[in-house]
Coordinates of C-alpha atoms and ligand atoms in Angstrom, one line a residue:
M17 CA -15.7 12.8 17.4
N18 CA -17.9 10.7 15.5
A19 CA -21.4 11.2 17.0
N20 CA -22.3 7.2 15.8
L21 CA -20.1 6.6 18.1
K22 CA -22.6 7.4 21.0
D23 CA -25.4 5.2 19.6
P24 CA -26.6 2.4 21.9
A25 CA -24.8 -0.5 20.4
P26 CA -27.6 -2.8 18.3
A27 CA -29.3 -5.7 19.4
T28 CA -27.0 -8.7 18.8
S29 CA -31.1 -10.7 19.4
V30 CA -29.8 -13.8 17.8
P31 CA -29.8 -17.2 19.7
G32 CA -25.8 -18.0 20.1
S33 CA -24.9 -15.1 19.2
A34 CA -23.2 -13.5 21.6
G35 CA -19.9 -12.7 20.3
S36 CA -16.6 -14.1 20.5
A37 CA -14.2 -14.3 24.0
L38 CA -11.7 -12.8 22.6
P39 CA -11.6 -8.9 23.4
A40 CA -9.8 -7.7 20.3
L41 CA -12.7 -9.4 18.1
N42 CA -15.5 -7.8 20.0
Q43 CA -14.0 -4.6 20.5
W44 CA -13.8 -4.7 16.1
V45 CA -17.0 -6.2 15.6
A46 CA -18.8 -2.7 18.1
Q47 CA -16.1 0.0 16.7
V48 CA -17.6 -1.2 12.9
A49 CA -21.9 -1.4 14.4
A50 CA -21.3 2.2 15.5
L51 CA -20.1 3.2 12.6
T52 CA -23.0 1.4 10.8
R53 CA -25.7 1.0 12.5
P54 CA -26.7 -2.0 11.7
D55 CA -30.3 -3.0 13.5
T56 CA -28.8 -6.3 14.4
I57 CA -25.2 -7.9 14.3
Q58 CA -25.5 -12.1 13.8
W59 CA -22.6 -14.7 14.1
C60 CA -22.4 -17.1 11.9
D61 CA -21.6 -20.5 13.2
G62 CA -21.3 -21.9 10.0
S63 CA -25.0 -25.2 10.8
D64 CA -26.7 -25.9 8.2
A65 CA -29.7 -24.5 10.2
E66 CA -27.9 -21.3 10.0
Y67 CA -27.7 -21.4 6.1
Q68 CA -31.5 -22.6 5.7
A69 CA -32.7 -19.7 7.4
L70 CA -30.5 -17.6 5.1
L71 CA -32.2 -18.9 2.1
Q72 CA -35.1 -18.5 3.3
R73 CA -34.8 -15.2 4.0
M74 CA -33.2 -14.4 0.6
L75 CA -36.4 -16.3 -1.1
A76 CA -38.6 -14.0 0.8
D77 CA -37.1 -10.4 0.0
G78 CA -36.1 -11.3 -3.7
T79 CA -32.4 -12.0 -3.3
L80 CA -32.9 -15.4 -5.1
E81 CA -34.9 -17.6 -7.0
T82 CA -35.8 -21.2 -6.1
L83 CA -34.6 -23.4 -9.2
N84 CA -36.1 -26.2 -10.5
Q85 CA -36.3 -28.9 -6.7
D86 CA -36.6 -31.6 -9.5
T87 CA -33.6 -31.5 -11.4
H88 CA -31.7 -28.8 -8.9
P89 CA -32.5 -30.2 -5.8
G90 CA -31.0 -27.5 -2.8
S91 CA -29.5 -24.8 -5.5
Y92 CA -30.8 -21.1 -6.1
L93 CA -30.6 -18.4 -8.9
H94 CA -29.3 -15.0 -8.1
R95 CA -29.6 -11.4 -10.5
S96 CA -26.7 -9.5 -9.0
H97 CA -27.7 -5.6 -10.2
P98 CA -27.3 -5.2 -14.0
E99 CA -24.0 -2.8 -12.5
D100 CA -22.1 -5.5 -10.8
V101 CA -21.7 -8.5 -12.3
A102 CA -17.6 -8.8 -11.9
R103 CA -14.0 -7.5 -10.7
V104 CA -13.6 -3.8 -10.6
E105 CA -9.8 -4.0 -10.8
H106 CA -10.1 0.1 -11.6
L107 CA -11.6 0.4 -8.7
T108 CA -9.0 -1.9 -6.2
F109 CA -7.4 0.0 -4.6
V110 CA -3.9 -1.3 -2.2
C111 CA -3.1 0.9 0.7
T112 CA 0.8 1.0 1.7
N113 CA 2.7 3.9 3.2
E114 CA 4.7 4.5 0.7
R115 CA 3.5 4.3 -2.8
E116 CA 6.7 2.5 -4.3
D117 CA 5.8 -0.8 -2.7
A118 CA 2.3 -1.5 -3.5
G119 CA 4.0 -0.5 -6.9
P120 CA 3.3 1.0 -10.7
N121 CA 1.4 -2.4 -10.9
N122 CA -1.8 -1.1 -8.4
H123 CA -3.3 1.4 -8.3
W124 CA -2.6 3.3 -4.7
M125 CA -3.9 5.2 -1.9
A126 CA -2.5 6.1 1.4
P127 CA -3.6 4.1 4.3
R128 CA -5.2 7.5 6.3
E129 CA -6.9 8.9 2.9
G130 CA -8.2 5.3 2.3
H131 CA -10.0 4.9 5.5
A132 CA -10.8 8.1 5.8
K133 CA -12.5 7.4 2.0
M134 CA -14.0 3.7 2.9
D135 CA -15.7 5.3 6.5
A136 CA -17.6 8.3 4.8
L137 CA -18.9 5.5 2.6
F138 CA -19.5 3.2 5.8
E139 CA -20.8 5.6 7.7
G140 CA -24.4 4.4 8.5
C141 CA -24.5 2.3 6.2
M142 CA -26.3 -0.6 7.4
K143 CA -29.0 1.3 9.2
G144 CA -32.4 -1.2 8.7
R145 CA -29.7 -4.0 8.0
T146 CA -28.4 -7.1 9.7
M147 CA -24.8 -7.2 10.0
Y148 CA -23.0 -10.5 10.3
V149 CA -19.7 -11.6 11.8
I150 CA -18.2 -14.1 10.0
P151 CA -14.7 -16.3 11.0
Y152 CA -13.4 -18.3 8.4
C153 CA -10.5 -20.0 7.7
M154 CA -8.9 -20.7 4.2
G155 CA -7.0 -23.7 3.9
P156 CA -7.7 -27.5 6.3
I157 CA -8.6 -25.7 9.3
D158 CA -5.9 -28.0 11.5
S159 CA -2.9 -26.7 8.0
P160 CA 0.2 -24.6 9.8
L161 CA -0.4 -22.9 6.1
A162 CA -3.5 -22.3 6.9
R163 CA -5.2 -18.3 7.5
C164 CA -8.2 -17.1 9.1
G165 CA -9.5 -14.4 8.6
V166 CA -13.6 -12.5 10.0
E167 CA -15.6 -11.2 7.1
I168 CA -18.2 -8.6 8.1
T169 CA -20.7 -7.6 6.0
D170 CA -24.8 -6.6 5.2
S171 CA -25.2 -9.1 2.3
P172 CA -26.7 -12.2 3.5
Y173 CA -25.7 -14.0 -0.2
V174 CA -22.2 -12.9 0.6
V175 CA -22.8 -15.0 4.2
A176 CA -24.2 -17.7 1.8
N177 CA -21.4 -18.4 -0.9
M178 CA -18.2 -17.3 1.8
R179 CA -19.8 -21.1 3.7
T180 CA -19.5 -22.8 1.0
M181 CA -16.6 -20.9 -0.4
T182 CA -14.9 -21.1 2.8
R183 CA -14.5 -23.1 6.3
M184 CA -16.3 -20.4 7.9
G185 CA -18.4 -20.5 11.6
A186 CA -17.9 -22.4 14.6
A187 CA -14.1 -23.9 14.4
A188 CA -13.3 -21.0 12.5
L189 CA -13.3 -18.8 15.9
K190 CA -12.1 -21.4 17.9
R191 CA -8.9 -21.3 15.9
I192 CA -8.9 -16.9 16.2
E193 CA -9.6 -17.7 20.1
S194 CA -6.7 -20.2 20.4
G195 CA -4.6 -17.2 19.3
D196 CA -4.8 -17.4 15.7
S197 CA -3.4 -13.4 13.8
F198 CA -6.7 -12.5 11.7
V199 CA -7.8 -10.5 8.8
R200 CA -10.3 -8.0 9.4
G201 CA -12.7 -7.7 6.2
L202 CA -15.5 -5.1 6.3
H203 CA -17.6 -5.2 3.1
S204 CA -21.1 -3.5 2.8
I205 CA -23.4 -3.3 -0.7
G206 CA -23.9 0.1 -0.1
E207 CA -26.5 1.1 -2.4
L208 CA -24.6 -1.0 -5.6
D209 CA -23.6 2.4 -6.8
P210 CA -21.0 1.9 -9.2
E211 CA -20.0 5.7 -8.7
R212 CA -19.4 4.7 -4.8
R213 CA -18.3 1.3 -5.0
F214 CA -14.6 0.5 -3.4
I215 CA -12.3 -2.0 -2.8
M216 CA -9.8 -1.1 -0.9
H217 CA -6.4 -3.3 0.7
F218 CA -4.2 -1.9 4.2
P219 CA -1.6 -4.8 3.9
D220 CA 0.5 -3.5 7.0
E221 CA -2.8 -4.1 9.2
L222 CA -4.1 -7.0 7.5
A223 CA -7.5 -5.1 6.8
I224 CA -9.5 -5.2 4.0
K225 CA -12.9 -2.4 3.4
S226 CA -15.3 -2.6 0.1
F227 CA -17.9 -0.9 -0.2
G228 CA -20.8 -1.0 -2.9
S229 CA -20.6 -4.8 -4.8
G230 CA -21.9 -7.7 -4.1
Y231 CA -20.4 -9.5 -6.6
G232 CA -17.2 -12.7 -6.4
G233 CA -14.1 -11.1 -6.2
N234 CA -15.0 -8.1 -4.4
A235 CA -17.3 -9.3 -1.8
L236 CA -16.0 -12.5 -1.3
L237 CA -13.1 -10.9 1.1
G238 CA -11.5 -14.6 1.9
K239 CA -11.0 -15.1 -2.0
K240 CA -8.9 -12.7 -4.1
C241 CA -9.0 -9.9 -1.0
H242 CA -7.9 -12.4 1.7
A243 CA -6.4 -14.6 -0.1
L244 CA -4.0 -13.3 -2.8
R245 CA -3.9 -9.3 -1.8
I246 CA -3.4 -9.7 1.8
A247 CA -1.8 -12.8 2.1
S248 CA 1.2 -12.7 -0.5
H249 CA 1.7 -9.4 1.6
Q250 CA 2.7 -12.0 3.9
A251 CA 3.7 -15.0 2.2
R252 CA 6.3 -12.1 1.3
H253 CA 7.4 -11.5 5.3
E254 CA 6.5 -15.2 6.1
G255 CA 8.7 -17.3 3.0
W256 CA 6.2 -19.2 1.2
L257 CA 3.7 -17.9 -1.9
A258 CA 0.2 -16.8 -2.3
E259 CA -1.1 -17.6 -6.3
H260 CA -3.8 -17.4 -8.9
M261 CA -3.4 -21.4 -9.0
L262 CA -4.9 -24.3 -10.4
I263 CA -4.0 -27.2 -8.4
V264 CA -4.0 -30.9 -9.7
G265 CA -3.4 -34.4 -9.3
I266 CA -2.3 -36.4 -12.4
E267 CA -2.4 -40.0 -11.0
N268 CA -0.4 -42.6 -13.8
P269 CA -1.3 -46.3 -14.6
Q270 CA 2.1 -47.2 -11.8
G271 CA 0.0 -45.2 -9.4
E272 CA 1.9 -42.3 -8.9
T273 CA 0.8 -39.0 -8.1
H274 CA 2.9 -35.8 -9.0
Y275 CA 1.0 -32.3 -8.2
V276 CA 0.7 -29.5 -11.1
A277 CA -0.1 -25.9 -9.4
A278 CA -1.0 -23.9 -12.5
A279 CA -1.5 -20.2 -13.1
F280 CA -3.6 -19.2 -15.8
P281 CA -5.5 -15.7 -15.8
S282 CA -8.7 -15.6 -14.7
A283 CA -11.1 -17.1 -17.4
C284 CA -8.5 -19.0 -18.9
G285 CA -8.9 -22.4 -18.2
K286 CA -7.9 -23.0 -14.4
T287 CA -11.5 -24.8 -13.5
N288 CA -11.6 -26.6 -16.6
L289 CA -7.6 -27.7 -16.4
A290 CA -8.2 -28.7 -12.6
M291 CA -11.2 -31.0 -13.4
L292 CA -9.8 -32.9 -16.7
I293 CA -11.2 -35.7 -18.1
P294 CA -8.5 -37.9 -19.5
P295 CA -9.2 -38.6 -23.2
E296 CA -10.5 -41.9 -24.4
G297 CA -7.0 -44.0 -25.0
Y298 CA -5.8 -42.5 -21.0
R299 CA -8.9 -43.5 -19.5
R300 CA -8.6 -46.7 -21.0
D301 CA -4.8 -46.9 -19.8
G302 CA -5.5 -46.3 -15.9
W303 CA -5.0 -42.3 -15.8
K304 CA -6.8 -40.6 -12.7
V305 CA -7.2 -36.9 -13.1
W306 CA -8.0 -35.8 -9.2
T307 CA -8.7 -31.4 -8.7
V308 CA -7.0 -30.1 -5.4
G309 CA -8.5 -26.8 -6.0
D310 CA -8.9 -24.4 -8.9
D311 CA -8.7 -20.4 -8.1
I312 CA -6.1 -20.4 -5.8
C313 CA -3.0 -21.9 -4.4
W314 CA -0.5 -21.3 -1.0
M315 CA 2.7 -22.8 -1.2
R316 CA 5.8 -23.8 1.0
P317 CA 9.3 -25.3 1.1
G318 CA 8.7 -28.1 3.3
A319 CA 11.6 -30.0 5.1
D320 CA 12.5 -32.0 2.4
G321 CA 13.3 -29.4 -0.1
R322 CA 10.1 -30.0 -1.9
L323 CA 7.0 -27.1 -2.2
Y324 CA 3.8 -27.9 -0.3
A325 CA 0.6 -27.0 -2.0
I326 CA -2.8 -26.2 0.1
N327 CA -5.7 -24.6 -2.0
P328 CA -7.1 -22.5 0.6
E329 CA -10.5 -22.0 -0.6
A330 CA -13.5 -25.3 0.2
G331 CA -15.6 -24.4 -3.3
Y332 CA -15.9 -23.4 -6.6
F333 CA -16.8 -20.0 -7.6
G334 CA -17.0 -21.3 -11.4
V335 CA -17.9 -19.3 -15.4
A336 CA -20.8 -21.2 -15.5
P337 CA -20.8 -19.7 -19.6
G338 CA -18.7 -22.7 -21.8
T339 CA -19.3 -25.3 -19.0
S340 CA -20.8 -28.5 -20.9
A341 CA -20.8 -32.5 -20.7
K342 CA -18.4 -32.2 -23.0
S343 CA -16.2 -29.1 -22.1
N344 CA -15.8 -30.4 -18.3
P345 CA -18.8 -32.9 -17.2
N346 CA -17.6 -32.6 -13.2
A347 CA -17.9 -29.0 -12.8
L348 CA -21.6 -29.8 -14.1
A349 CA -21.8 -33.1 -12.4
S350 CA -20.4 -31.2 -9.1
I351 CA -23.6 -27.8 -10.0
Q352 CA -26.3 -30.7 -10.3
T353 CA -27.8 -30.0 -6.7
N354 CA -26.7 -27.5 -4.0
T355 CA -25.5 -24.6 -6.3
I356 CA -25.9 -20.9 -5.8
F357 CA -26.3 -19.9 -9.8
T358 CA -25.4 -16.1 -10.2
N359 CA -26.6 -14.3 -13.2
V360 CA -27.5 -16.6 -15.2
G361 CA -30.5 -17.7 -18.1
V362 CA -33.6 -19.2 -16.8
T363 CA -35.6 -22.1 -18.5
A364 CA -39.9 -22.4 -19.1
D365 CA -39.6 -25.2 -16.0
H366 CA -36.7 -23.4 -14.4
Q367 CA -33.8 -24.7 -14.9
P368 CA -30.1 -23.3 -15.2
W369 CA -29.2 -21.8 -18.5
W370 CA -26.5 -20.3 -20.3
E371 CA -24.6 -20.1 -23.7
G372 CA -22.2 -23.2 -24.5
L373 CA -24.8 -25.9 -22.1
D374 CA -25.4 -27.8 -24.8
N375 CA -28.2 -30.0 -23.5
G376 CA -31.5 -29.2 -26.0
Q377 CA -33.1 -26.5 -23.5
T378 CA -33.6 -23.1 -25.1
P379 CA -33.8 -20.6 -22.1
V380 CA -36.9 -18.3 -21.9
T381 CA -35.6 -15.4 -19.5
D382 CA -32.0 -13.9 -19.4
W383 CA -30.0 -13.4 -16.2
R384 CA -31.2 -9.9 -16.0
G385 CA -34.8 -11.3 -15.5
N386 CA -36.4 -10.0 -18.8
A387 CA -37.4 -12.4 -21.3
F388 CA -34.9 -14.2 -23.4
D389 CA -34.2 -12.2 -26.7
A390 CA -31.5 -14.0 -28.7
A391 CA -30.7 -10.2 -30.7
K392 CA -29.8 -8.0 -27.3
G393 CA -27.5 -10.6 -26.0
P394 CA -26.3 -13.5 -24.3
A395 CA -29.3 -15.6 -21.8
A396 CA -26.8 -15.5 -19.3
H397 CA -23.6 -13.5 -18.8
P398 CA -20.1 -13.7 -19.9
N399 CA -19.2 -13.7 -16.0
A400 CA -22.2 -15.8 -14.6
R401 CA -20.7 -18.1 -12.0
F402 CA -21.4 -20.5 -9.7
T403 CA -20.9 -21.4 -6.5
V404 CA -20.4 -24.6 -5.1
S405 CA -18.6 -26.7 -2.5
A406 CA -15.5 -28.1 -3.4
R407 CA -16.8 -32.2 -2.2
Q408 CA -19.5 -32.1 -4.8
C409 CA -17.1 -32.6 -7.7
P410 CA -16.3 -36.0 -8.2
S411 CA -12.9 -36.3 -9.2
Y412 CA -11.7 -33.8 -5.8
S413 CA -9.1 -35.0 -4.0
P414 CA -9.1 -36.8 -0.6
E415 CA -5.4 -35.0 -0.3
A416 CA -6.7 -32.0 -1.0
E417 CA -7.5 -32.0 3.3
N418 CA -3.8 -33.2 3.7
P419 CA -2.6 -30.3 6.7
A420 CA 0.2 -30.8 5.4
G421 CA -0.3 -29.8 1.8
V422 CA 0.6 -31.5 -1.7
P423 CA 4.1 -31.4 -3.1
I424 CA 4.5 -29.6 -6.6
S425 CA 6.1 -31.2 -9.2
A426 CA 5.3 -29.1 -12.0
I427 CA 3.9 -25.0 -12.1
V428 CA 2.5 -24.1 -15.4
F429 CA 2.1 -20.4 -16.7
G430 CA -0.3 -20.0 -19.0
G431 CA -2.0 -17.3 -21.2
R432 CA -4.7 -16.7 -24.1
R433 CA -2.4 -16.0 -26.9
A434 CA -3.7 -16.0 -31.0
S435 CA -0.5 -15.5 -32.2
L436 CA 3.1 -16.4 -31.4
V437 CA 3.1 -18.5 -28.3
P438 CA 3.1 -22.4 -28.4
L439 CA 1.6 -25.2 -27.0
V440 CA 4.2 -25.7 -24.8
F441 CA 7.9 -25.0 -23.6
E442 CA 9.9 -25.9 -20.6
A443 CA 12.3 -23.1 -18.5
R444 CA 15.8 -24.0 -18.7
D445 CA 16.1 -23.1 -14.4
W446 CA 13.9 -21.2 -11.9
T447 CA 15.1 -17.7 -12.8
H448 CA 14.5 -18.2 -16.3
G449 CA 11.0 -19.7 -15.2
V450 CA 10.2 -16.7 -13.3
L451 CA 11.0 -14.4 -16.4
I452 CA 7.9 -16.7 -17.7
G453 CA 6.3 -15.8 -15.6
A454 CA 7.0 -12.4 -15.2
A455 CA 6.4 -11.7 -19.3
M456 CA 3.2 -13.2 -19.2
G457 CA 1.0 -12.3 -21.6
S458 CA -3.1 -12.2 -22.1
E459 CA -6.0 -11.3 -23.5
T460 CA -8.2 -9.8 -21.3
T461 CA -12.0 -11.6 -20.5
A462 CA -15.0 -10.9 -18.6
A463 CA -13.9 -11.7 -15.5
A464 CA -13.5 -7.7 -14.7
T465 CA -15.3 -4.6 -16.1
G466 CA -13.6 -3.4 -19.6
A467 CA -12.6 -5.0 -23.0
V468 CA -12.2 -8.0 -23.7
G469 CA -9.9 -9.5 -26.1
V470 CA -7.1 -7.0 -25.3
M471 CA -3.4 -8.2 -24.9
R472 CA -2.1 -7.3 -21.9
R473 CA 0.8 -7.9 -19.3
D474 CA -0.3 -9.8 -17.0
P475 CA 2.3 -12.0 -14.4
M476 CA 2.0 -15.4 -13.4
A477 CA -2.1 -14.3 -13.4
M478 CA -1.4 -12.0 -10.8
K479 CA -2.0 -8.6 -11.9
P480 CA -5.1 -8.1 -10.2
F481 CA -4.2 -9.9 -6.8
C482 CA -0.4 -9.5 -5.9
G483 CA -0.4 -6.5 -2.6
Y484 CA 2.5 -5.2 -3.1
N485 CA 5.4 -4.1 -6.2
F486 CA 5.1 -6.3 -9.2
A487 CA 9.8 -5.6 -8.6
D488 CA 9.9 -6.8 -5.2
Y489 CA 7.3 -10.3 -6.4
F490 CA 9.5 -11.4 -8.6
A491 CA 12.4 -11.4 -6.0
H492 CA 10.3 -12.6 -4.1
W493 CA 10.0 -15.4 -6.9
L494 CA 13.4 -15.6 -7.4
S495 CA 14.8 -15.8 -3.4
F496 CA 13.2 -19.7 -3.5
D497 CA 16.1 -21.1 -5.4
Q498 CA 18.9 -21.5 -2.9
A499 CA 21.2 -24.1 -1.3
G500 CA 18.9 -28.1 -0.8
A501 CA 15.9 -26.6 -2.6
K502 CA 14.0 -29.1 -4.6
L503 CA 12.6 -26.7 -7.1
P504 CA 9.9 -27.9 -9.7
K505 CA 10.1 -27.4 -13.2
V506 CA 8.8 -24.6 -14.9
F507 CA 6.2 -24.0 -17.9
H508 CA 4.5 -22.3 -20.1
V509 CA 0.8 -23.2 -22.0
N510 CA -1.6 -21.9 -24.4
W511 CA -4.3 -23.8 -25.1
F512 CA -5.4 -20.7 -27.3
R513 CA -3.6 -20.7 -29.6
K514 CA -5.6 -19.7 -33.5
G515 CA -5.0 -20.4 -37.3
D516 CA -5.6 -18.7 -40.2
D517 CA -9.2 -18.9 -40.0
G518 CA -10.4 -17.9 -35.9
K519 CA -10.6 -21.4 -34.4
F520 CA -8.1 -22.6 -32.0
L521 CA -5.9 -24.7 -33.7
W522 CA -5.8 -26.7 -29.9
P523 CA -8.6 -28.8 -29.4
G524 CA -7.7 -27.7 -26.1
F525 CA -10.1 -29.5 -22.4
G526 CA -9.5 -33.1 -21.6
D527 CA -6.6 -33.7 -24.3
N528 CA -4.5 -30.9 -22.3
L529 CA -3.1 -34.4 -20.3
R530 CA -1.3 -35.0 -22.7
V531 CA 1.0 -31.8 -22.4
L532 CA 1.0 -32.7 -18.7
E533 CA 1.7 -36.5 -19.4
W534 CA 5.1 -34.8 -21.1
M535 CA 5.2 -32.3 -18.6
I536 CA 5.5 -35.5 -15.8
G537 CA 7.8 -37.1 -18.4
R538 CA 10.4 -34.5 -18.8
V539 CA 10.4 -34.2 -14.8
K540 CA 11.5 -38.0 -14.3
G541 CA 13.5 -37.2 -17.1
E542 CA 11.8 -39.1 -19.4
A543 CA 10.2 -37.1 -22.5
G544 CA 12.1 -35.8 -25.1
A545 CA 12.4 -32.0 -26.1
A546 CA 14.8 -29.5 -28.6
D547 CA 16.6 -26.4 -26.9
T548 CA 15.8 -22.7 -28.1
P549 CA 16.3 -19.6 -27.0
I550 CA 13.4 -20.1 -25.7
G551 CA 12.8 -22.7 -24.0
H552 CA 12.7 -26.2 -23.7
L553 CA 10.2 -26.8 -26.8
P554 CA 8.7 -30.5 -28.2
K555 CA 8.2 -31.7 -31.3
A556 CA 5.3 -33.1 -31.9
S557 CA 6.3 -36.7 -31.5
D558 CA 7.6 -36.1 -28.0
L559 CA 3.8 -36.2 -26.7
N560 CA 1.4 -38.8 -27.5
L561 CA -1.1 -37.3 -29.7
D562 CA -2.4 -40.6 -30.4
G563 CA -6.3 -40.5 -31.8
V564 CA -5.8 -36.0 -32.0
A565 CA -5.7 -35.0 -36.0
L566 CA -4.0 -32.1 -35.7
S567 CA -3.6 -30.1 -39.6
D568 CA -0.2 -28.5 -40.9
E569 CA -0.5 -25.6 -40.1
A570 CA -1.8 -26.6 -36.6
Q571 CA 1.6 -28.6 -36.1
A572 CA 3.5 -25.8 -37.6
K573 CA 2.2 -22.9 -34.9
L574 CA 1.3 -25.5 -32.0
F575 CA 5.0 -26.8 -31.8
G576 CA 6.8 -24.0 -34.1
F577 CA 9.3 -21.3 -33.3
D578 CA 8.7 -17.9 -35.2
P579 CA 12.5 -16.8 -33.9
A580 CA 11.4 -12.9 -35.0
G581 CA 8.3 -12.8 -33.2
W582 CA 9.7 -13.8 -30.1
S583 CA 12.0 -11.1 -31.1
A584 CA 9.8 -8.5 -31.0
E585 CA 8.2 -9.8 -28.3
F586 CA 11.3 -10.0 -26.1
D587 CA 11.9 -6.1 -27.3
S588 CA 8.5 -5.6 -25.0
I589 CA 9.2 -7.6 -22.3
G590 CA 12.9 -5.8 -22.0
E591 CA 9.9 -2.1 -22.2
Y592 CA 8.1 -4.1 -19.9
L593 CA 10.8 -4.9 -16.8
R594 CA 12.0 -1.1 -16.8
E595 CA 8.9 -0.3 -16.2
Y596 CA 10.0 -1.2 -12.8
G597 CA 12.4 0.9 -12.2
P598 CA 15.3 0.0 -10.3
R599 CA 13.9 -2.1 -8.2
M600 CA 12.8 -4.8 -10.9
P601 CA 15.7 -7.3 -9.4
Q602 CA 19.2 -8.2 -12.2
A603 CA 18.4 -11.6 -12.7
L604 CA 15.4 -10.8 -14.7
H605 CA 17.2 -8.2 -16.5
D606 CA 19.9 -9.7 -17.7
E607 CA 17.6 -13.0 -18.3
Q608 CA 15.8 -11.5 -20.9
Q609 CA 18.8 -9.8 -22.3
R610 CA 20.3 -13.1 -22.9
I611 CA 17.0 -14.4 -24.5
A612 CA 17.1 -11.0 -26.4
A613 CA 21.2 -11.9 -27.6
A614 CA 20.7 -15.6 -28.7
L615 CA 17.1 -15.1 -30.4
K616 CA 18.8 -12.0 -32.7
G617 CA 22.2 -14.3 -33.1
Ligands
LIG19 P1 -11.5 -17.8 -13.0 O1 -12.4 -18.4 -11.9 O2 -11.2 -16.6 -13.4 O3 -10.2 -17.5 -12.8 O4 -11.2 -18.5 -14.8 P2 -10.4 -20.1 -14.1 O5 -9.0 -20.0 -15.0 O6 -10.8 -21.0 -13.9 O7 -11.4 -20.5 -16.1 P3 -12.4 -21.2 -16.7 O8 -11.9 -22.6 -16.3 O9 -13.3 -21.5 -16.4 O10 -12.3 -21.2 -17.8 C1 -13.0 -20.3 -18.9 C2 -13.0 -20.7 -20.1 O11 -11.9 -20.9 -21.0 C3 -14.3 -20.8 -20.9 O12 -14.7 -20.2 -21.9 C4 -13.8 -21.8 -21.2 O13 -14.4 -23.0 -22.2 C5 -12.1 -22.0 -21.7 N1 -11.2 -22.4 -22.3 C6 -10.7 -23.4 -20.5 N2 -10.1 -24.2 -21.2 C7 -9.7 -24.5 -22.2 C8 -8.8 -25.1 -23.6 O14 -8.1 -26.0 -23.4 N3 -9.7 -24.8 -24.7 C9 -9.9 -23.8 -25.0 N4 -10.2 -23.1 -26.7 N5 -10.6 -23.1 -24.3 C10 -10.7 -23.3 -22.9
LIG20 C1 -11.5 -14.1 -10.6 O1 -12.1 -12.8 -11.5 O2 -10.3 -15.3 -11.7 C2 -12.2 -14.9 -10.2 C3 -13.5 -14.7 -10.3 O3 -11.9 -16.2 -9.9 S1 -13.3 -13.6 -8.7 O4 -13.8 -14.6 -7.3 O5 -14.7 -12.7 -8.8 O6 -12.0 -12.7 -8.4
LIG21 MN1 -9.6 -16.2 -10.0

């Protein structure tokens, strides 16, 4: 028996911290306390007073630094450990009884071994620290699509971020106490030693154990660990989808709004598309864009057969570098107040700064806290982030709080592809759409540790996040094609096609609305396209390109189709599907072969 279990339970010395009315929750908290041995246990209620006290505590111990309160009221800087700056995919595991259930797309460990490994790390790790118990809800608190969790952590930075990113505190606890099942997430920053760092998931137990990192998706367990890895597993069994997708509403001059969900890999443009500002001509005509979510989408079929989506999050944990008044004015407006910045640079008067901010200021301190020296690298870490409440975004959609969710008209897949892949094309039907998602490729970014710019398959932008075997995941996607279903149309986009000079050929950002307008036109049966083996491909003249100057090379590459190049791509897609063995749905093999044959013919 573990000797620690004999230790007396630590004091719950914080007022209003008596625990929960739910014995199962209290029991788990007591078990964790016996293992980790914190000095104090604090049950978080999500109140403003609690948040202010956390801030004071972090300012006092150096976890946070004050930013200029005249220009950025209520905003603070956190510098993470310099070796703890991104998700760690090589240290992230899915623990299912059978290795095959986690699939070749995940690192696997047997649950017993996973628990033993993690519990050894957690033993006594909170001595001298406060253990925070965070009840949270992913999704509007009154939504049947929402799901609850409780994260236990020894990081006040995690508590502060979870308060912004989720519906955290008393209301969530009430929902759990009234009978909602909840995900149990245990987290400790440990010693922030990369050699003692693991992010472990136990989908069958609705449990997460994360040790040794304080960063983003590794530590804010409501986000990728719960809302994608565990939720995707739940969704499969309950008939819904948990996806790495933004949700955006496009309102046309007639006042009709169509909602689009788009899956792009990490740091490939979700936040930007979700907060898009229409080009001048569109604004004049009355087009509006509404942000529902920028990273995660949960959707399920409604009574009318359409897919309805909620954003399970309540805030944005967005990439700072590249965010400017030009590229993403809504994000920039959102982060003027009450924002936690992580790993950005700082100006002489303590304003946050990053590469691409382009506001005429210069940094004096880099993300490590050293004097800025351009020769030694960027001022902001490439994966520097801001954490801010969704409600601060000027384009925040009131529908984001709708417990029923929003109906989805189009699903968009996309990645960073310097060559081959045109600006946009449309799937012929649902099965073809699922293949397009399954075949997605993208160049890697700084959102995860490892090499940047390497092309890899990242199906549906879920390679790091699918909590089970991709073959079963694709089968689950295919299963939505049922009698009575009114499924969205499926598209593929590529904002990142480059010309011979290595520069992007498409202006991107606000101009991406031109592509969204074409998609909505397709949904309504109004916009044109040519049929090709890879799908319905628009001509340049099928889009509104008023005011966009495209070179002949750009026109050819953005709207063209290279049969030989695509034929090689489809051979590689075929190989990829075969890596999953007999579990891969035959329908996807058939679709791949049909298109490969058409390309060769
Ligand atoms: P995660 O939060 O990591 O899941 O990422 P995200 O998909 O929300 O990424 P984000 O929108 O923050 O985009 C990150 C990078 O993509 C930044 O460097 C942007 O400048 C760049 N980007 C976004 N949209 C476009 C675009 O339309 N064209 C080009 N060229 N770059 C873009
Ligand atoms: C991503 O990497 O896709 C993110 C950031 O959105 S993190 O929360 O760290 O996963
Ligand atoms: Mn993401």
